[in-house]
Amino acid sequence: MNLVRSAQFNEEIARGSLYLISHRLARDPEAIAELSARFDADIYIRPPAEAPEDEYVRSRLERGQVMISTSADGRTAFMESQMPDGGWLSVNLNTVTEVQAQATASLLLEDWQQSGMSLDIFLEKVRPKFGFPLGVVRINELLLSDADFARMQYGDVLVRISIEGSRAEALAKIPGQPLALKLGPIDEFNPYSFRAIFVIVTIGVLLIGLGVYWVVNTFETRLRKLEQATSRLSQGHLNARVNSSGDDPVGRLGRSFNKMAEHIQRLISIQREMVRAVSHELRTPVARIRFGAQIIEDSVMDDPFVSKQLAGMDADIQELDELIDEILTYARLEEGGPILDFQKVNVAEVAEQVVGEARPPAHVTVTYEGADPDNFPFSEVEPRYVHRAIQNLVGNAGRYARSRVKVTCSVADDICRVDVEDDGPGIPEEDWDRVFSAFARLDDSRTRASGGYGLGLSIVRRIMYWHSGRAKVDRSPEFGGARFSLIWPRIHTD
């Protein structure tokens, strides 16, 4: 950047001198030798046909700019510009000294005298051609020494350089007036100017910002992938894993997540094996016991005592069979992603079917009072599990109802809802969440006949979970007992 700024600085300083030289030679081509001597330079003109080969250099010169190249020590310079007639002016300075400043000031005064203009108008005309200030000052305001004053009176061009060498200016006396033409001041090129520092700081801040953004974006991307894998794992996709490369915190977290997922998958696999073992090892003996009990019952039909005991055994076997079925159903729903076959089903018809199949105690009446099944919209559900959920709620309500159980269905804003209400004692509000926990019993004094196995409501909640819905309990506004509600979206989304 400083190379470009330095080149621009040199061009601004030299373009005024080149303008004066080119216009003097345009008027008097024979003055080339005189100008070479005055500027201590080799000046020559190339015809228009000999344009610079470099297209970039040529285009800049054609736009009125100048090209300058300097030696490493800054003592020699090669300058180019375009002549008014289209030729190419080249000025080769063997040594860059104050001679060039003196020659520029003298040439500027000569052009003014030949122009016939007032000095103010002339300076206004040529000022845009120079890259430094041009002005007029009174000689008595310059605080000159006697020697410098005498030099200016004899027509010399005075070049003044500041003590620290960072600023220079040229002064030439205007003939017949107590005034001096002032070229400058010209400040030394400062590689650490405010603009350069501002650009460097801005670029630095941008680079740091880009670096921080890259780091943060990389971490965010990896964390987002970890979040997606966690979400997939929570939805039952036990093979969800993340890329755990790297030794940074995210990489270590990814490896910990993968170990956790593998452990969970292993535990679920063990649980599935256990469920299959329970299905095989318990159902078969139960079936054999029931078969043997029926044979004994057929052989001792005349003994009332034995028949009573066999009836009790059959009831116990039935309870055990139902318990096995509850455990297997709950395990399938908890094992992480059961295979559900979602179908368009009329839930009102399912609820009406459950009411028709219900076998409550003799003193309890179960009724369906919901929307008309013939006009009820279809809902995307797994019919077998929704049937089981409503059946569990109806059976649970029948055990605790005093006389009535009511089932209703409704749809609002594409949300399906099934309510099962009873007129029993209800459930205390502080137990509304605990009632859905596996094997939870609100009253430990209940028998299995009155309290069930503690898995029915857990199964209901898991069925609603896999339907992206929820199961809740509150108080029935009509009967004062418990009201269980199933709520889920009518259209299933993955």
PDB file of N, CA and C in Angstrom, residues 44-94:
ATOM      1  N   TYR A  44      13.967  14.385 -23.709  1.00  0.00           N
ATOM      2  CA  TYR A  44      13.795  14.062 -25.124  1.00  0.00           C
ATOM      3  C   TYR A  44      12.326  13.749 -25.365  1.00  0.00           C
ATOM      4  N   ILE A  45      11.958  13.837 -26.652  1.00  0.00           N
ATOM      5  CA  ILE A  45      10.564  13.648 -27.060  1.00  0.00           C
ATOM      6  C   ILE A  45      10.490  12.513 -28.071  1.00  0.00           C
ATOM      7  N   ARG A  46       9.575  11.588 -27.845  1.00  0.00           N
ATOM      8  CA  ARG A  46       9.332  10.508 -28.799  1.00  0.00           C
ATOM      9  C   ARG A  46       8.079  10.839 -29.596  1.00  0.00           C
ATOM     10  N   PRO A  47       8.056  10.478 -30.873  1.00  0.00           N
ATOM     11  CA  PRO A  47       6.866  10.758 -31.691  1.00  0.00           C
ATOM     12  C   PRO A  47       5.666   9.944 -31.207  1.00  0.00           C
ATOM     13  N   PRO A  48       4.451  10.361 -31.592  1.00  0.00           N
ATOM     14  CA  PRO A  48       3.240   9.650 -31.145  1.00  0.00           C
ATOM     15  C   PRO A  48       3.237   8.165 -31.480  1.00  0.00           C
ATOM     16  N   ALA A  49       3.883   7.782 -32.579  1.00  0.00           N
ATOM     17  CA  ALA A  49       3.869   6.367 -32.979  1.00  0.00           C
ATOM     18  C   ALA A  49       4.632   5.484 -32.004  1.00  0.00           C
ATOM     19  N   GLU A  50       5.568   6.073 -31.281  1.00  0.00           N
ATOM     20  CA  GLU A  50       6.388   5.287 -30.354  1.00  0.00           C
ATOM     21  C   GLU A  50       5.769   5.327 -28.952  1.00  0.00           C
ATOM     22  N   ALA A  51       4.540   4.915 -28.859  1.00  0.00           N
ATOM     23  CA  ALA A  51       3.847   4.902 -27.568  1.00  0.00           C
ATOM     24  C   ALA A  51       4.437   3.815 -26.666  1.00  0.00           C
ATOM     25  N   PRO A  52       4.347   3.963 -25.356  1.00  0.00           N
ATOM     26  CA  PRO A  52       4.825   2.920 -24.435  1.00  0.00           C
ATOM     27  C   PRO A  52       4.138   1.593 -24.712  1.00  0.00           C
ATOM     28  N   GLU A  53       4.891   0.513 -24.601  1.00  0.00           N
ATOM     29  CA  GLU A  53       4.341  -0.807 -24.884  1.00  0.00           C
ATOM     30  C   GLU A  53       3.363  -1.267 -23.808  1.00  0.00           C
ATOM     31  N   ASP A  54       3.627  -0.868 -22.586  1.00  0.00           N
ATOM     32  CA  ASP A  54       2.761  -1.277 -21.483  1.00  0.00           C
ATOM     33  C   ASP A  54       1.406  -0.560 -21.612  1.00  0.00           C
ATOM     34  N   GLU A  55       0.328  -1.340 -21.748  1.00  0.00           N
ATOM     35  CA  GLU A  55      -0.987  -0.749 -21.950  1.00  0.00           C
ATOM     36  C   GLU A  55      -1.436   0.066 -20.745  1.00  0.00           C
ATOM     37  N   TYR A  56      -1.082  -0.404 -19.523  1.00  0.00           N
ATOM     38  CA  TYR A  56      -1.462   0.331 -18.316  1.00  0.00           C
ATOM     39  C   TYR A  56      -0.782   1.689 -18.282  1.00  0.00           C
ATOM     40  N   VAL A  57       0.537   1.732 -18.598  1.00  0.00           N
ATOM     41  CA  VAL A  57       1.283   3.002 -18.607  1.00  0.00           C
ATOM     42  C   VAL A  57       0.708   3.923 -19.681  1.00  0.00           C
ATOM     43  N   ARG A  58       0.451   3.379 -20.868  1.00  0.00           N
ATOM     44  CA  ARG A  58      -0.060   4.188 -21.966  1.00  0.00           C
ATOM     45  C   ARG A  58      -1.426   4.792 -21.630  1.00  0.00           C
ATOM     46  N   SER A  59      -2.316   3.995 -21.016  1.00  0.00           N
ATOM     47  CA  SER A  59      -3.649   4.511 -20.687  1.00  0.00           C
ATOM     48  C   SER A  59      -3.573   5.605 -19.632  1.00  0.00           C
ATOM     49  N   ARG A  60      -2.655   5.488 -18.702  1.00  0.00           N
ATOM     50  CA  ARG A  60      -2.517   6.534 -17.682  1.00  0.00           C
ATOM     51  C   ARG A  60      -1.980   7.827 -18.295  1.00  0.00           C
ATOM     52  N   LEU A  61      -1.009   7.714 -19.159  1.00  0.00           N
ATOM     53  CA  LEU A  61      -0.455   8.908 -19.793  1.00  0.00           C
ATOM     54  C   LEU A  61      -1.496   9.594 -20.672  1.00  0.00           C
ATOM     55  N   GLU A  62      -2.316   8.794 -21.357  1.00  0.00           N
ATOM     56  CA  GLU A  62      -3.343   9.371 -22.217  1.00  0.00           C
ATOM     57  C   GLU A  62      -4.417  10.092 -21.403  1.00  0.00           C
ATOM     58  N   ARG A  63      -4.584   9.722 -20.139  1.00  0.00           N
ATOM     59  CA  ARG A  63      -5.551  10.404 -19.277  1.00  0.00           C
ATOM     60  C   ARG A  63      -4.960  11.649 -18.616  1.00  0.00           C
ATOM     61  N   GLY A  64      -3.722  12.033 -19.012  1.00  0.00           N
ATOM     62  CA  GLY A  64      -3.108  13.236 -18.472  1.00  0.00           C
ATOM     63  C   GLY A  64      -2.305  13.016 -17.206  1.00  0.00           C
ATOM     64  N   GLN A  65      -2.113  11.768 -16.819  1.00  0.00           N
ATOM     65  CA  GLN A  65      -1.313  11.488 -15.642  1.00  0.00           C
ATOM     66  C   GLN A  65       0.154  11.328 -16.047  1.00  0.00           C
ATOM     67  N   VAL A  66       1.014  11.229 -15.042  1.00  0.00           N
ATOM     68  CA  VAL A  66       2.447  11.064 -15.306  1.00  0.00           C
ATOM     69  C   VAL A  66       2.911   9.764 -14.668  1.00  0.00           C
ATOM     70  N   MET A  67       4.006   9.240 -15.210  1.00  0.00           N
ATOM     71  CA  MET A  67       4.599   8.017 -14.682  1.00  0.00           C
ATOM     72  C   MET A  67       6.010   8.334 -14.200  1.00  0.00           C
ATOM     73  N   ILE A  68       6.335   7.884 -12.988  1.00  0.00           N
ATOM     74  CA  ILE A  68       7.652   8.156 -12.399  1.00  0.00           C
ATOM     75  C   ILE A  68       8.196   6.866 -11.815  1.00  0.00           C
ATOM     76  N   SER A  69       9.474   6.641 -12.107  1.00  0.00           N
ATOM     77  CA  SER A  69      10.199   5.544 -11.460  1.00  0.00           C
ATOM     78  C   SER A  69      11.483   6.112 -10.894  1.00  0.00           C
ATOM     79  N   THR A  70      11.795   5.755  -9.666  1.00  0.00           N
ATOM     80  CA  THR A  70      12.979   6.286  -8.984  1.00  0.00           C
ATOM     81  C   THR A  70      13.917   5.158  -8.620  1.00  0.00           C
ATOM     82  N   SER A  71      15.189   5.510  -8.431  1.00  0.00           N
ATOM     83  CA  SER A  71      16.181   4.537  -8.003  1.00  0.00           C
ATOM     84  C   SER A  71      15.970   4.200  -6.532  1.00  0.00           C
ATOM     85  N   ALA A  72      16.623   3.161  -6.085  1.00  0.00           N
ATOM     86  CA  ALA A  72      16.439   2.729  -4.707  1.00  0.00           C
ATOM     87  C   ALA A  72      16.843   3.800  -3.714  1.00  0.00           C
ATOM     88  N   ASP A  73      17.897   4.580  -4.038  1.00  0.00           N
ATOM     89  CA  ASP A  73      18.337   5.627  -3.105  1.00  0.00           C
ATOM     90  C   ASP A  73      17.602   6.941  -3.316  1.00  0.00           C
ATOM     91  N   GLY A  74      16.705   7.015  -4.299  1.00  0.00           N
ATOM     92  CA  GLY A  74      15.916   8.205  -4.536  1.00  0.00           C
ATOM     93  C   GLY A  74      16.667   9.358  -5.170  1.00  0.00           C
ATOM     94  N   ARG A  75      17.882   9.143  -5.685  1.00  0.00           N
ATOM     95  CA  ARG A  75      18.690  10.233  -6.236  1.00  0.00           C
ATOM     96  C   ARG A  75      18.452  10.439  -7.733  1.00  0.00           C
ATOM     97  N   THR A  76      17.951   9.420  -8.426  1.00  0.00           N
ATOM     98  CA  THR A  76      17.653   9.565  -9.855  1.00  0.00           C
ATOM     99  C   THR A  76      16.199   9.193 -10.098  1.00  0.00           C
ATOM    100  N   ALA A  77      15.651   9.787 -11.169  1.00  0.00           N
ATOM    101  CA  ALA A  77      14.238   9.532 -11.470  1.00  0.00           C
ATOM    102  C   ALA A  77      14.023   9.583 -12.970  1.00  0.00           C
ATOM    103  N   PHE A  78      13.050   8.788 -13.424  1.00  0.00           N
ATOM    104  CA  PHE A  78      12.680   8.770 -14.832  1.00  0.00           C
ATOM    105  C   PHE A  78      11.199   9.113 -14.889  1.00  0.00           C
ATOM    106  N   MET A  79      10.853  10.189 -15.622  1.00  0.00           N
ATOM    107  CA  MET A  79       9.483  10.691 -15.662  1.00  0.00           C
ATOM    108  C   MET A  79       8.988  10.719 -17.093  1.00  0.00           C
ATOM    109  N   GLU A  80       7.682  10.413 -17.249  1.00  0.00           N
ATOM    110  CA  GLU A  80       7.056  10.428 -18.565  1.00  0.00           C
ATOM    111  C   GLU A  80       5.710  11.144 -18.472  1.00  0.00           C
ATOM    112  N   SER A  81       5.351  11.858 -19.559  1.00  0.00           N
ATOM    113  CA  SER A  81       4.029  12.463 -19.696  1.00  0.00           C
ATOM    114  C   SER A  81       3.730  12.626 -21.185  1.00  0.00           C
ATOM    115  N   GLN A  82       2.504  12.985 -21.503  1.00  0.00           N
ATOM    116  CA  GLN A  82       2.121  13.147 -22.905  1.00  0.00           C
ATOM    117  C   GLN A  82       2.147  14.624 -23.290  1.00  0.00           C
ATOM    118  N   MET A  83       2.677  14.877 -24.481  1.00  0.00           N
ATOM    119  CA  MET A  83       2.741  16.239 -25.005  1.00  0.00           C
ATOM    120  C   MET A  83       1.375  16.674 -25.527  1.00  0.00           C
ATOM    121  N   PRO A  84       1.121  17.977 -25.648  1.00  0.00           N
ATOM    122  CA  PRO A  84      -0.148  18.445 -26.224  1.00  0.00           C
ATOM    123  C   PRO A  84      -0.387  17.951 -27.639  1.00  0.00           C
ATOM    124  N   ASP A  85       0.717  17.730 -28.424  1.00  0.00           N
ATOM    125  CA  ASP A  85       0.543  17.268 -29.798  1.00  0.00           C
ATOM    126  C   ASP A  85       0.486  15.747 -29.909  1.00  0.00           C
ATOM    127  N   GLY A  86       0.474  15.031 -28.758  1.00  0.00           N
ATOM    128  CA  GLY A  86       0.384  13.578 -28.776  1.00  0.00           C
ATOM    129  C   GLY A  86       1.702  12.873 -28.639  1.00  0.00           C
ATOM    130  N   GLY A  87       2.833  13.600 -28.669  1.00  0.00           N
ATOM    131  CA  GLY A  87       4.126  12.954 -28.474  1.00  0.00           C
ATOM    132  C   GLY A  87       4.322  12.550 -27.019  1.00  0.00           C
ATOM    133  N   TRP A  88       5.461  11.903 -26.769  1.00  0.00           N
ATOM    134  CA  TRP A  88       5.735  11.369 -25.427  1.00  0.00           C
ATOM    135  C   TRP A  88       6.978  12.036 -24.873  1.00  0.00           C
ATOM    136  N   LEU A  89       6.798  12.762 -23.752  1.00  0.00           N
ATOM    137  CA  LEU A  89       7.899  13.477 -23.115  1.00  0.00           C
ATOM    138  C   LEU A  89       8.544  12.579 -22.074  1.00  0.00           C
ATOM    139  N   SER A  90       9.887  12.476 -22.154  1.00  0.00           N
ATOM    140  CA  SER A  90      10.646  11.692 -21.178  1.00  0.00           C
ATOM    141  C   SER A  90      11.696  12.586 -20.550  1.00  0.00           C
ATOM    142  N   VAL A  91      11.776  12.553 -19.234  1.00  0.00           N
ATOM    143  CA  VAL A  91      12.742  13.354 -18.485  1.00  0.00           C
ATOM    144  C   VAL A  91      13.494  12.422 -17.556  1.00  0.00           C
ATOM    145  N   ASN A  92      14.816  12.357 -17.770  1.00  0.00           N
ATOM    146  CA  ASN A  92      15.651  11.474 -16.954  1.00  0.00           C
ATOM    147  C   ASN A  92      16.534  12.341 -16.075  1.00  0.00           C
ATOM    148  N   LEU A  93      16.237  12.347 -14.758  1.00  0.00           N
ATOM    149  CA  LEU A  93      17.004  13.151 -13.807  1.00  0.00           C
ATOM    150  C   LEU A  93      18.145  12.317 -13.251  1.00  0.00           C
ATOM    151  N   ASN A  94      19.380  12.799 -13.479  1.00  0.00           N
ATOM    152  CA  ASN A  94      20.530  12.077 -12.951  1.00  0.00           C
ATOM    153  C   ASN A  94      20.641  12.243 -11.436  1.00  0.00           C
TER     154      ASN A  94
END
